[in-house]
Amino acid sequence: MKQSWIIGTALLLTAAIGEAGTGSLNKPNIIVYFADDISAREVPVYGSSVWTGPLREDTSDPALRAKMPVLDQLASEGCWVKTAWAGCVCNPSRAMMMSGRYAYQTKWWNNKDKGWGPDENGKMGTWPVYMSSPLLLGHVAQQAGYGTYWAGKTQMAGSWARHGFDEGCFTPGNLEQKDNPFTDFKHEYRKIGGKNKVVCLDTGKVCDTYLQHGWYWYPHVKLMNHPSSKKPIEWWPNTPESIKNFGLHTYGPDVEIEFAMDFMERKHAEGKPFFIYHTTHLGHAAWDWFHPESNGQCWPGTPIVSWDGKNYTRQEPRVTGDAGKYDTHGTVTEPGMHSHLNYIDYQLWQYREKLEEMGVADNTVIIFAADNGSAGYGKNSGEKQKGCHVPFIIYAPGMQKHGEQDVLASVVDVLPTIADLVGFEIPADYKIDGESLIPFLFTDKPEHRDWIYSQRGPEQLIRGKRVLKDGRDEWFDVSSDPDDLISFEKIENWGGVSEAHREEYEKLQEILPRYDLYYEEYNAPGVDHEPAKRPRYSRKPPVKKAKEPQVQSGRKSSGGRAGGKTLEAFSAYKKAEMEKKGKVYDPIKVKALFNKMDTNRDGLVSRQETQTYYAK
């Protein structure tokens, strides 16, 4: 069945492409543009009534609203998924995107909460994703005959070269890489007054921020396997000309896309299809090196771009100064999330212009998404879907779906989607959690998937079309869309919602246990390691007890389900009890209580806890 679908996909794409492009007719080029810390509400096509202001505040000010005409165009010519989920924070989400797997397989639970395992040399530490999941995005494209390129942010443990990419241009945040001779836009710890303080090397002053390298202006850039490089990994600028041109005006996102497009041209000249994985920093708040007096995290300004209805024009930045005192001479935008989004749109336009110039625009798929919610709003949040609701826009030649698509999707779906696009068959015994979007995009199939899932450490989030469970174990009615994309009504009484809501609730409850392995299988298989410190979560670890407590009836447990009772017997008992007390019998809540009594990790609940739980 899988093989026949791959053949069918290739035929669909070939027919859609027609006679455009080059010799790699049945191998579409692919660009995945993965933005950083951007909620769906920030992107204009999603139509939210609220977005993020420059001080991380909620705002409805039109002056602070991004303008993204090129992304709007992609969403119209292609489609945009109304409800797409990623992880709640950076590292786990990037592992999801690269692997097509959830955290129970990668063991990347949170940014500072990852399972241990051996790397390729047997050294123990954070388990690299390529060790848990040896078939990543880059590997899929490579094995299908593609030239593969990774640009931008990394934040993946282990060796960059083992992720399946031929070349790369990185603006790394790796603080252990302190030997860059070209820029002093970096921080370091210094002992001051007996305490470690973050010091800005540009000013020599203590600053109230986290340790970071500059990845926007005057950036830290590393190249991997570039033809001009003398070593597999080396700092850029790396040639007399690039050293001469490098300076305060150099903007990291520009460097990334220039190298990515250079790779595209070289592969095209070789008659080889290309896969670009562009993980931009744009969207991520950062230290503003040009305005250190702001002494905080914001979205530093970008080069100024303007749209004339058809094309973008970029103003060349001019920056002078030193040691924290800089003049941008009116050539840099105001800070803010909206400025970053505007520049993302400019970069998407650059890609589309390059594709047209190369003659492969009708043979290239573009996917735009983000890793998690916006800073100050959703980043690393388990509340409702603030942390995991991200933009997801796909353009592919010949696709049947266009514009808004009221379906559910996840970043784990990208890997199997790309596998279908490039004609790669994922081995039957290699378990992935994603589902290819190709059947939905290229046929009249009305739905993509029934539910989507995310995780934040031990906190599980799941939703269908009608109900959502967040990381705090609260349930919400998501059958209608609030103007701000988040003000869903909490479900307090399951008797007050439709039968379809209750049925979906039961289905989602049955799914959750299969991924609930944070406390049982935290590390790589066979590895016994307890982290010195874990982040705080709303869900606490289980407490083991030697004896089972009394069940609600006051009798000792007989060792069976819920103290020996079946669900039918327990339901009948609770129904009679509620009717006797004049209360409304709620079968959904009773079933949840029964399951809680049966599966809670502290043993069976007491009579008092049962009564308290049902009285809620």
Coordinates of C-alpha atoms in Angstrom, one line a residue:
M1 CA 0.0 0.0 0.0
K2 CA 2.8 2.4 0.9
Q3 CA 4.7 1.7 -2.3
S4 CA 1.7 2.3 -4.4
W5 CA 1.0 5.6 -2.8
I6 CA 4.6 6.8 -3.4
I7 CA 4.2 5.9 -7.1
G8 CA 0.9 7.7 -7.2
T9 CA 2.4 10.8 -5.6
A10 CA 5.2 10.9 -8.1
L11 CA 2.7 10.7 -11.0
L12 CA 0.6 13.4 -9.5
L13 CA 3.6 15.7 -9.1
T14 CA 4.9 15.0 -12.5
A15 CA 1.5 15.8 -14.0
A16 CA 1.3 19.0 -12.0
I17 CA 4.7 20.2 -13.0
G18 CA 4.2 19.5 -16.7
E19 CA 7.1 20.5 -18.8
A20 CA 8.5 23.2 -16.5
G21 CA 11.8 22.8 -14.7
T22 CA 14.7 20.7 -15.6
G23 CA 15.9 17.1 -15.8
S24 CA 14.8 16.4 -12.2
L25 CA 11.1 16.7 -13.3
N26 CA 9.7 14.1 -11.0
K27 CA 11.8 15.3 -8.0
P28 CA 10.4 18.6 -6.8
N29 CA 12.8 20.9 -5.0
I30 CA 11.8 21.6 -1.4
I31 CA 12.3 24.6 0.9
V32 CA 11.3 24.3 4.6
Y33 CA 11.4 27.7 6.3
F34 CA 11.1 27.1 10.0
A35 CA 10.7 30.3 12.0
D36 CA 11.5 30.8 15.7
D37 CA 9.0 31.6 18.5
I38 CA 6.1 32.7 16.4
S39 CA 2.5 31.9 17.4
A40 CA -0.1 31.5 14.7
R41 CA -1.8 34.7 16.0
E42 CA 1.2 36.8 14.8
V43 CA 0.7 35.9 11.1
P44 CA -1.9 38.1 9.4
V45 CA -3.6 35.3 7.4
Y46 CA -4.7 33.7 10.7
G47 CA -6.9 36.7 11.4
S48 CA -6.4 37.0 15.2
S49 CA -7.7 40.1 16.9
V50 CA -4.7 40.2 19.2
W51 CA -0.9 39.9 18.5
T52 CA 2.4 40.5 20.3
G53 CA 3.8 44.0 20.8
P54 CA 7.4 45.0 21.1
L55 CA 7.4 44.7 24.9
R56 CA 5.9 41.2 24.8
E57 CA 2.5 42.7 25.5
D58 CA -0.8 41.7 23.9
T59 CA -1.9 44.4 21.4
S60 CA -4.4 45.1 18.8
D61 CA -2.6 48.2 17.5
P62 CA -2.6 48.0 13.6
A63 CA 0.8 49.9 13.6
L64 CA 2.3 46.8 15.3
R65 CA 0.7 44.3 12.9
A66 CA 3.0 42.5 10.5
K67 CA 2.5 42.9 6.8
M68 CA 3.2 39.7 4.9
P69 CA 2.0 39.9 1.3
V70 CA 4.2 37.1 0.0
L71 CA 3.1 34.7 2.8
D72 CA -0.5 35.7 2.1
Q73 CA 0.2 34.8 -1.5
L74 CA 1.6 31.4 -0.6
A75 CA -1.3 30.7 1.6
S76 CA -3.7 31.5 -1.2
E77 CA -1.9 29.7 -4.0
G78 CA -1.2 26.9 -1.6
C79 CA -3.0 26.5 1.7
W80 CA -2.8 27.4 5.4
V81 CA -3.7 24.9 8.1
K82 CA -5.9 26.6 10.7
T83 CA -4.8 24.4 13.6
A84 CA -1.3 23.1 13.5
W85 CA 0.7 22.2 16.6
A86 CA 4.4 22.0 17.3
G87 CA 6.2 21.5 20.6
C88 CA 5.7 24.0 23.4
V89 CA 9.4 25.2 23.3
C90 CA 12.4 25.1 20.9
N91 CA 14.4 22.0 21.4
P92 CA 11.7 19.4 21.6
S93 CA 9.9 21.0 18.7
R94 CA 12.9 20.9 16.5
A95 CA 13.4 17.3 17.4
M96 CA 9.7 16.7 16.4
M97 CA 10.2 18.5 13.1
M98 CA 13.5 16.7 12.2
S99 CA 12.4 13.2 13.3
G100 CA 8.7 13.0 12.7
R101 CA 8.5 11.7 16.3
Y102 CA 7.1 12.8 19.7
A103 CA 9.2 13.1 22.8
Y104 CA 8.5 9.6 24.1
Q105 CA 10.8 8.4 21.3
T106 CA 13.4 11.2 21.1
K107 CA 13.6 11.8 24.9
W108 CA 13.8 15.5 24.2
W109 CA 11.1 16.6 26.8
N110 CA 12.0 20.2 27.3
N111 CA 14.8 22.7 26.6
K112 CA 16.7 21.8 29.8
D113 CA 15.1 18.5 30.3
K114 CA 16.4 15.8 27.9
G115 CA 17.1 12.2 28.4
W116 CA 20.6 10.8 28.5
G117 CA 22.0 8.3 26.0
P118 CA 25.2 7.5 24.2
D119 CA 26.4 9.5 21.2
E120 CA 28.1 7.9 18.2
N121 CA 31.3 7.5 20.2
G122 CA 29.7 6.0 23.2
K123 CA 30.0 9.1 25.3
M124 CA 27.0 9.6 27.6
G125 CA 25.1 12.9 27.7
T126 CA 22.1 14.5 26.1
W127 CA 20.9 11.8 23.7
P128 CA 21.4 13.2 20.1
V129 CA 18.3 13.0 18.0
Y130 CA 20.2 11.2 15.2
M131 CA 20.9 8.4 17.7
S132 CA 17.3 7.9 18.8
S133 CA 16.0 8.6 15.3
P134 CA 18.5 7.7 12.6
L135 CA 16.1 8.7 9.8
L136 CA 15.9 12.5 9.9
L137 CA 14.6 15.1 7.4
G138 CA 18.1 15.4 5.8
H139 CA 18.6 11.7 5.6
V140 CA 15.2 11.2 3.8
A141 CA 16.1 13.7 1.2
Q142 CA 19.7 12.6 0.9
Q143 CA 18.8 9.0 0.3
A144 CA 16.3 10.1 -2.4
G145 CA 19.2 11.7 -4.3
Y146 CA 18.8 15.3 -3.1
G147 CA 21.4 17.9 -2.3
T148 CA 20.6 18.9 1.3
Y149 CA 21.4 22.2 3.0
W150 CA 20.7 23.4 6.6
A151 CA 20.8 27.2 7.3
G152 CA 20.3 29.1 10.5
K153 CA 19.8 28.1 14.0
T154 CA 21.0 24.7 15.2
Q155 CA 20.5 23.8 18.9
M156 CA 20.6 20.1 18.1
A157 CA 23.0 18.1 20.3
G158 CA 26.0 16.2 18.8
S159 CA 27.6 16.6 15.4
W160 CA 25.9 18.9 12.8
A161 CA 27.2 16.7 10.1
R162 CA 25.3 13.6 11.3
H163 CA 21.8 15.2 10.7
G164 CA 21.8 14.4 7.0
F165 CA 22.9 17.6 5.4
D166 CA 25.6 18.0 2.8
E167 CA 26.4 21.6 3.7
G168 CA 25.3 24.2 6.2
C169 CA 25.5 27.9 7.2
F170 CA 24.9 28.3 10.9
T171 CA 24.4 31.2 13.2
P172 CA 25.1 29.2 16.3
G173 CA 24.1 29.9 19.9
N174 CA 26.6 27.4 21.1
L175 CA 28.3 29.3 23.9
E176 CA 31.2 26.8 24.1
Q177 CA 32.3 28.1 20.7
K178 CA 34.2 31.2 22.0
D179 CA 37.0 31.3 19.4
N180 CA 35.3 33.5 16.8
P181 CA 38.0 36.2 15.9
F182 CA 35.6 38.3 13.8
T183 CA 33.0 39.7 16.2
D184 CA 32.8 40.7 19.9
F185 CA 29.0 40.6 20.0
K186 CA 29.0 37.9 22.6
H187 CA 28.6 37.3 26.4
E188 CA 30.6 35.5 28.9
Y189 CA 30.3 34.7 32.6
R190 CA 32.6 36.5 35.0
K191 CA 33.0 36.2 38.7
I192 CA 31.9 39.5 40.3
G193 CA 31.3 39.9 44.0
G194 CA 31.5 36.1 44.4
K195 CA 28.7 35.6 41.8
N196 CA 28.7 34.6 38.2
K197 CA 27.5 37.6 36.1
V198 CA 26.8 37.9 32.4
V199 CA 29.1 40.4 30.9
C200 CA 28.8 41.9 27.4
L201 CA 32.2 41.7 25.7
D202 CA 31.3 44.7 23.5
T203 CA 30.8 47.0 26.4
G204 CA 32.6 45.2 29.2
K205 CA 29.5 45.8 31.4
V206 CA 27.2 43.4 33.3
C207 CA 23.9 42.9 31.5
D208 CA 20.6 41.5 32.7
T209 CA 20.1 38.7 30.1
Y210 CA 21.1 35.1 29.4
L211 CA 24.4 34.1 27.9
Q212 CA 24.2 34.4 24.1
H213 CA 26.1 35.1 20.9
G214 CA 24.9 37.7 18.4
W215 CA 23.1 36.0 15.6
Y216 CA 21.5 39.0 14.0
W217 CA 23.8 42.0 13.5
Y218 CA 27.6 41.5 13.3
P219 CA 26.8 37.8 13.6
H220 CA 28.6 34.6 14.5
V221 CA 28.5 32.4 11.4
K222 CA 29.9 29.0 10.8
L223 CA 30.1 27.1 7.5
M224 CA 29.9 23.4 7.1
N225 CA 31.5 21.7 4.0
H226 CA 31.4 24.9 1.9
P227 CA 33.6 24.7 -1.2
S228 CA 35.5 27.8 -0.1
S229 CA 36.3 26.3 3.3
K230 CA 39.6 24.8 4.3
K231 CA 38.1 22.7 7.1
P232 CA 34.8 20.8 7.4
I233 CA 33.6 23.4 10.0
E234 CA 35.0 26.9 10.1
W235 CA 34.1 30.5 11.0
W236 CA 32.9 32.9 8.4
P237 CA 34.0 35.3 6.9
N238 CA 36.6 32.9 5.5
T239 CA 37.9 34.6 2.3
P240 CA 39.8 38.0 1.8
E241 CA 36.7 39.4 0.1
S242 CA 34.2 38.3 2.8
I243 CA 36.5 39.5 5.6
K244 CA 36.7 42.9 3.9
N245 CA 32.9 43.2 3.5
F246 CA 32.1 41.9 7.0
G247 CA 31.1 44.5 9.6
L248 CA 28.4 46.0 11.9
H249 CA 26.1 46.2 8.9
T250 CA 26.2 42.5 8.3
Y251 CA 22.9 40.8 9.1
G252 CA 22.9 37.1 10.0
P253 CA 19.6 36.2 8.2
D254 CA 21.0 37.7 5.0
V255 CA 24.2 35.6 5.3
E256 CA 22.1 32.4 5.8
I257 CA 19.9 32.9 2.8
E258 CA 22.7 34.0 0.5
F259 CA 24.6 30.7 1.2
A260 CA 21.4 28.7 0.9
M261 CA 20.6 30.2 -2.5
D262 CA 24.3 29.7 -3.6
F263 CA 23.8 26.0 -2.8
M264 CA 20.5 25.9 -4.8
E265 CA 22.3 27.3 -7.9
R266 CA 25.1 24.8 -7.6
K267 CA 22.8 21.8 -7.3
H268 CA 20.6 23.1 -10.1
A269 CA 23.7 23.4 -12.3
E270 CA 24.5 19.7 -11.5
G271 CA 21.0 18.7 -12.5
K272 CA 20.3 17.6 -8.9
P273 CA 17.2 18.5 -6.9
F274 CA 17.7 20.4 -3.6
F275 CA 16.3 20.4 -0.1
I276 CA 16.7 23.5 1.9
Y277 CA 16.0 23.4 5.7
H278 CA 16.1 27.1 6.8
T279 CA 15.8 27.4 10.6
T280 CA 15.9 31.1 10.9
H281 CA 16.4 33.0 14.2
L282 CA 13.9 35.6 13.1
G283 CA 11.1 35.7 15.6
H284 CA 13.4 35.0 18.5
A285 CA 13.9 37.8 21.1
A286 CA 17.5 38.6 21.7
W287 CA 19.9 41.1 23.3
D288 CA 19.9 44.3 21.3
W289 CA 23.6 45.0 20.8
F290 CA 22.9 48.4 19.2
H291 CA 20.9 49.5 22.2
P292 CA 22.4 47.8 25.3
E293 CA 20.9 50.5 27.5
S294 CA 17.5 48.7 26.9
N295 CA 19.1 46.0 29.1
G296 CA 16.5 43.4 28.2
Q297 CA 15.2 41.0 25.6
C298 CA 13.3 42.4 22.6
W299 CA 13.1 41.8 18.9
P300 CA 16.0 43.9 17.6
G301 CA 15.3 46.0 14.4
T302 CA 16.0 44.5 11.0
P303 CA 17.2 46.1 7.7
I304 CA 14.4 48.2 6.2
V305 CA 12.4 46.7 3.4
S306 CA 9.4 48.1 1.5
W307 CA 6.8 46.4 -0.7
D308 CA 5.4 48.1 -3.9
G309 CA 2.7 45.5 -4.5
K310 CA 4.9 43.2 -6.6
N311 CA 8.5 43.4 -5.3
Y312 CA 10.5 44.2 -2.2
T313 CA 13.2 46.8 -2.0
R314 CA 15.8 46.5 0.7
Q315 CA 17.7 49.5 2.1
E316 CA 21.4 48.8 2.7
P317 CA 22.1 49.2 6.4
R318 CA 24.7 51.8 7.6
V319 CA 25.9 51.4 11.2
T320 CA 28.7 53.2 12.9
G321 CA 30.1 53.2 16.5
D322 CA 31.6 50.9 19.0
A323 CA 31.4 49.6 22.6
G324 CA 27.7 49.9 23.0
K325 CA 27.2 53.3 21.4
Y326 CA 25.9 52.9 17.8
D327 CA 24.2 55.0 15.2
T328 CA 22.1 53.2 12.6
H329 CA 21.5 56.4 10.6
G330 CA 17.8 55.5 10.1
T331 CA 18.6 52.4 8.2
V332 CA 17.3 49.9 10.8
T333 CA 13.6 49.3 11.7
E334 CA 12.1 49.8 15.1
P335 CA 12.3 46.8 17.3
G336 CA 9.3 44.4 17.5
M337 CA 7.9 41.0 16.5
H338 CA 6.2 42.7 13.5
S339 CA 9.6 43.9 12.1
H340 CA 10.9 40.3 12.2
L341 CA 7.8 39.0 10.5
N342 CA 8.1 41.6 7.8
Y343 CA 11.7 40.5 7.2
I344 CA 10.6 36.9 7.0
D345 CA 8.2 37.9 4.3
Y346 CA 11.1 39.6 2.4
Q347 CA 13.1 36.4 2.7
L348 CA 10.3 34.3 1.3
W349 CA 10.1 36.8 -1.6
Q350 CA 13.9 36.3 -2.1
Y351 CA 13.4 32.6 -2.4
R352 CA 10.5 32.9 -4.8
E353 CA 12.5 35.3 -7.0
K354 CA 15.5 33.0 -7.1
L355 CA 13.3 30.1 -8.0
E356 CA 11.8 32.1 -10.9
E357 CA 15.3 33.2 -12.0
M358 CA 16.4 29.5 -12.0
G359 CA 13.3 28.4 -13.9
V360 CA 12.2 26.0 -11.1
A361 CA 9.4 27.9 -9.4
D362 CA 6.8 25.4 -10.8
N363 CA 8.9 22.5 -9.5
T364 CA 9.4 23.6 -5.9
V365 CA 7.5 23.0 -2.7
I366 CA 7.6 25.6 0.0
I367 CA 6.6 24.8 3.6
F368 CA 6.5 27.6 6.3
A369 CA 6.0 26.8 10.0
A370 CA 7.4 27.8 13.4
D371 CA 8.7 25.9 16.4
N372 CA 6.5 27.2 19.2
G373 CA 4.5 30.1 20.6
S374 CA 5.7 33.7 20.9
A375 CA 7.8 34.9 23.8
G376 CA 5.7 36.6 26.5
Y377 CA 2.6 34.8 25.2
G378 CA 3.0 31.1 24.6
K379 CA 6.6 30.1 24.6
N380 CA 7.1 27.1 26.9
S381 CA 3.5 27.3 28.1
G382 CA 1.2 24.3 28.6
E383 CA -1.9 26.6 29.0
K384 CA -4.6 25.8 26.4
Q385 CA -2.7 25.8 23.1
K386 CA -0.6 28.9 23.7
G387 CA 2.7 27.1 23.5
C388 CA 2.1 24.8 20.5
H389 CA -0.3 26.6 18.1
V390 CA 1.9 27.7 15.2
P391 CA 1.5 28.9 11.6
F392 CA 1.6 26.1 9.0
I393 CA 1.5 27.1 5.3
I394 CA 2.2 24.8 2.3
Y395 CA 2.6 25.6 -1.4
A396 CA 3.1 22.7 -3.8
P397 CA 2.5 22.7 -7.6
G398 CA -0.6 20.9 -8.5
M399 CA -2.1 20.6 -5.0
Q400 CA -5.9 20.6 -4.9
K401 CA -6.3 22.4 -1.6
H402 CA -6.1 26.2 -1.5
G403 CA -6.6 28.8 1.1
E404 CA -7.8 28.1 4.6
Q405 CA -8.0 24.4 5.6
D406 CA -9.9 23.7 8.8
V407 CA -8.0 20.5 9.5
L408 CA -5.5 19.4 12.2
A409 CA -1.8 19.0 11.5
S410 CA 1.5 18.8 13.3
V411 CA 5.2 19.5 12.6
V412 CA 5.8 15.7 12.9
D413 CA 3.8 15.4 9.7
V414 CA 6.6 17.2 7.7
L415 CA 9.0 14.2 7.6
P416 CA 6.5 11.7 6.1
T417 CA 5.2 14.5 3.8
I418 CA 8.7 15.0 2.4
A419 CA 9.3 11.3 2.2
D420 CA 6.3 11.1 -0.1
L421 CA 7.3 14.1 -2.1
V422 CA 10.8 12.8 -2.8
G423 CA 9.7 9.2 -3.3
F424 CA 11.3 7.7 -0.3
E425 CA 9.7 4.7 1.5
I426 CA 10.0 4.8 5.2
P427 CA 10.8 1.2 6.4
A428 CA 7.8 -0.6 7.9
D429 CA 9.6 -1.3 11.1
Y430 CA 10.7 2.4 11.6
K431 CA 8.0 4.0 13.8
I432 CA 7.1 7.6 13.2
D433 CA 4.3 9.6 14.7
G434 CA 3.7 11.9 11.8
E435 CA 1.2 11.4 8.9
S436 CA 1.9 12.5 5.4
L437 CA -0.1 15.5 4.2
I438 CA 0.2 14.5 0.5
P439 CA -3.1 12.4 0.4
F440 CA -4.9 15.5 1.8
L441 CA -3.2 18.1 -0.4
F442 CA -3.4 16.3 -3.7
T443 CA -6.8 14.6 -3.6
D444 CA -10.3 15.4 -2.5
K445 CA -9.7 13.8 0.9
P446 CA -11.7 16.1 3.4
E447 CA -9.6 15.6 6.6
H448 CA -6.0 15.0 7.5
R449 CA -6.0 13.6 11.0
D450 CA -8.4 13.3 13.9
W451 CA -6.2 14.6 16.7
I452 CA -2.9 16.3 17.4
Y453 CA -0.5 16.0 20.4
S454 CA 2.2 17.9 22.1
Q455 CA 4.2 17.6 25.3
R456 CA 6.0 19.7 27.9
G457 CA 8.0 17.5 30.1
P458 CA 5.4 15.2 31.8
E459 CA 2.6 17.5 30.8
Q460 CA 0.5 16.2 27.9
L461 CA -1.6 18.3 25.5
I462 CA -4.0 16.8 23.0
R463 CA -6.9 18.1 20.9
G464 CA -9.4 17.0 18.3
K465 CA -12.0 19.1 16.5
R466 CA -14.2 19.6 19.6
V467 CA -12.2 19.3 22.8
L468 CA -8.7 20.1 24.0
K469 CA -6.7 19.0 27.0
D470 CA -3.9 21.3 28.0
G471 CA -0.8 20.7 30.1
R472 CA -2.6 21.5 33.3
D473 CA -5.1 18.7 32.7
E474 CA -7.9 21.2 32.0
W475 CA -10.4 20.5 29.1
F476 CA -11.8 23.1 26.7
D477 CA -14.4 23.3 24.1
V478 CA -12.7 24.1 20.8
S479 CA -15.6 23.5 18.4
S480 CA -15.8 27.3 17.7
D481 CA -13.0 29.8 17.0
P482 CA -12.6 32.8 19.3
D483 CA -11.4 36.1 17.8
D484 CA -8.1 35.9 19.6
L485 CA -7.6 32.2 18.8
I486 CA -7.2 31.3 22.4
S487 CA -10.2 32.2 24.6
F488 CA -11.8 28.8 24.5
E489 CA -14.5 27.9 27.1
K490 CA -13.4 25.6 29.8
I491 CA -15.5 22.5 30.1
E492 CA -16.7 22.3 33.7
N493 CA -19.7 20.0 33.2
W494 CA -19.5 17.2 30.6
G495 CA -23.2 16.8 30.8
G496 CA -23.5 20.3 29.3
V497 CA -21.7 19.5 26.0
S498 CA -22.8 17.4 23.0
E499 CA -22.5 13.6 22.8
A500 CA -19.9 14.2 20.0
H501 CA -17.8 16.2 22.5
R502 CA -18.0 13.3 25.1
E503 CA -17.1 10.7 22.5
E504 CA -14.0 12.7 21.4
Y505 CA -13.0 13.1 25.0
E506 CA -13.1 9.4 25.5
K507 CA -11.1 8.7 22.4
L508 CA -8.4 11.2 23.4
Q509 CA -8.3 9.7 26.9
E510 CA -7.5 6.4 25.4
I511 CA -4.6 7.8 23.3
L512 CA -2.7 9.6 26.0
P513 CA -1.3 6.6 27.9
R514 CA 0.8 5.4 24.9
Y515 CA 2.9 8.6 25.0
D516 CA 2.9 9.1 28.8
L517 CA 6.5 7.8 29.4
Y518 CA 8.3 10.8 31.0
Y519 CA 8.6 9.2 34.4
E520 CA 8.9 5.6 33.2
E521 CA 11.2 5.9 30.2
Y522 CA 13.0 9.2 30.5
N523 CA 16.3 8.2 29.0
A524 CA 17.6 6.1 26.1
P525 CA 16.7 2.4 26.5
G526 CA 18.9 0.8 29.1
V527 CA 20.3 4.0 30.5
D528 CA 19.8 4.7 34.2
H529 CA 20.4 8.4 34.8
E530 CA 18.6 10.9 37.0
P531 CA 19.1 14.6 36.2
A532 CA 20.3 16.8 39.0
K533 CA 17.4 19.2 38.4
R534 CA 14.3 19.1 36.4
P535 CA 12.1 22.1 35.5
R536 CA 8.9 22.7 37.5
Y537 CA 5.8 21.3 36.0
S538 CA 2.2 21.3 37.0
R539 CA 2.2 17.5 37.0
K540 CA 4.2 16.0 39.8
P541 CA 6.1 12.7 39.8
P542 CA 4.4 9.6 41.1
V543 CA 4.9 8.6 44.7
K544 CA 5.3 4.9 45.3
K545 CA 3.4 3.5 48.2
A546 CA 3.9 0.1 49.9
K547 CA 0.2 -0.5 50.5
E548 CA -3.0 0.3 48.6
P549 CA -5.3 2.7 50.4
Q550 CA -9.0 2.1 51.0
V551 CA -11.3 2.5 48.0
Q552 CA -14.4 4.7 48.0
S553 CA -16.6 1.9 49.4
G554 CA -14.5 1.6 52.4
R555 CA -13.6 -2.0 51.5
K556 CA -10.1 -3.2 50.8
S557 CA -9.1 -3.5 47.1
S558 CA -9.4 -7.0 45.8
G559 CA -6.6 -6.3 43.3
G560 CA -9.0 -5.9 40.3
R561 CA -9.9 -2.8 38.5
A562 CA -11.0 0.1 40.8
G563 CA -11.0 -2.1 43.9
G564 CA -12.5 -5.1 42.2
K565 CA -15.4 -3.2 40.5
T566 CA -16.1 -3.3 36.8
L567 CA -16.9 0.0 35.1
E568 CA -20.5 -1.1 34.7
A569 CA -20.8 -1.9 38.4
F570 CA -19.0 1.3 39.4
S571 CA -21.2 3.4 37.1
A572 CA -24.4 1.8 38.5
Y573 CA -23.2 2.5 42.1
K574 CA -22.4 6.1 41.4
K575 CA -25.6 6.7 39.5
A576 CA -27.6 5.4 42.4
E577 CA -25.5 7.5 44.8
M578 CA -26.0 10.7 42.8
E579 CA -29.7 10.2 42.3
K580 CA -30.1 9.6 46.0
K581 CA -28.3 13.0 46.7
G582 CA -30.3 14.8 44.0
K583 CA -27.3 15.4 41.8
V584 CA -26.9 15.0 38.0
Y585 CA -25.3 11.8 37.0
D586 CA -22.5 12.4 34.5
P587 CA -21.2 9.2 32.8
I588 CA -18.1 10.9 31.4
K589 CA -17.0 12.2 34.7
V590 CA -17.7 8.8 36.3
K591 CA -15.6 7.0 33.7
A592 CA -12.8 9.5 34.2
L593 CA -13.0 8.8 38.0
F594 CA -13.0 5.1 37.4
N595 CA -9.9 5.3 35.2
K596 CA -8.2 7.6 37.7
M597 CA -8.9 5.1 40.5
D598 CA -7.5 2.3 38.3
T599 CA -4.4 3.9 36.9
N600 CA -3.3 6.7 39.2
R601 CA 0.3 6.1 40.1
D602 CA -0.2 6.5 43.9
G603 CA -2.5 3.5 44.0
L604 CA -6.3 3.6 44.4
V605 CA -7.8 6.8 45.6
S606 CA -9.4 7.2 49.0
R607 CA -13.2 7.6 49.7
Q608 CA -12.6 11.3 50.6
E609 CA -10.6 11.9 47.4
T610 CA -13.4 10.2 45.4
Q611 CA -16.0 12.4 46.9
T612 CA -13.9 15.5 46.4
Y613 CA -13.2 14.6 42.8
Y614 CA -16.8 14.0 41.9
A615 CA -18.0 17.1 43.6
K616 CA -15.9 19.4 41.4

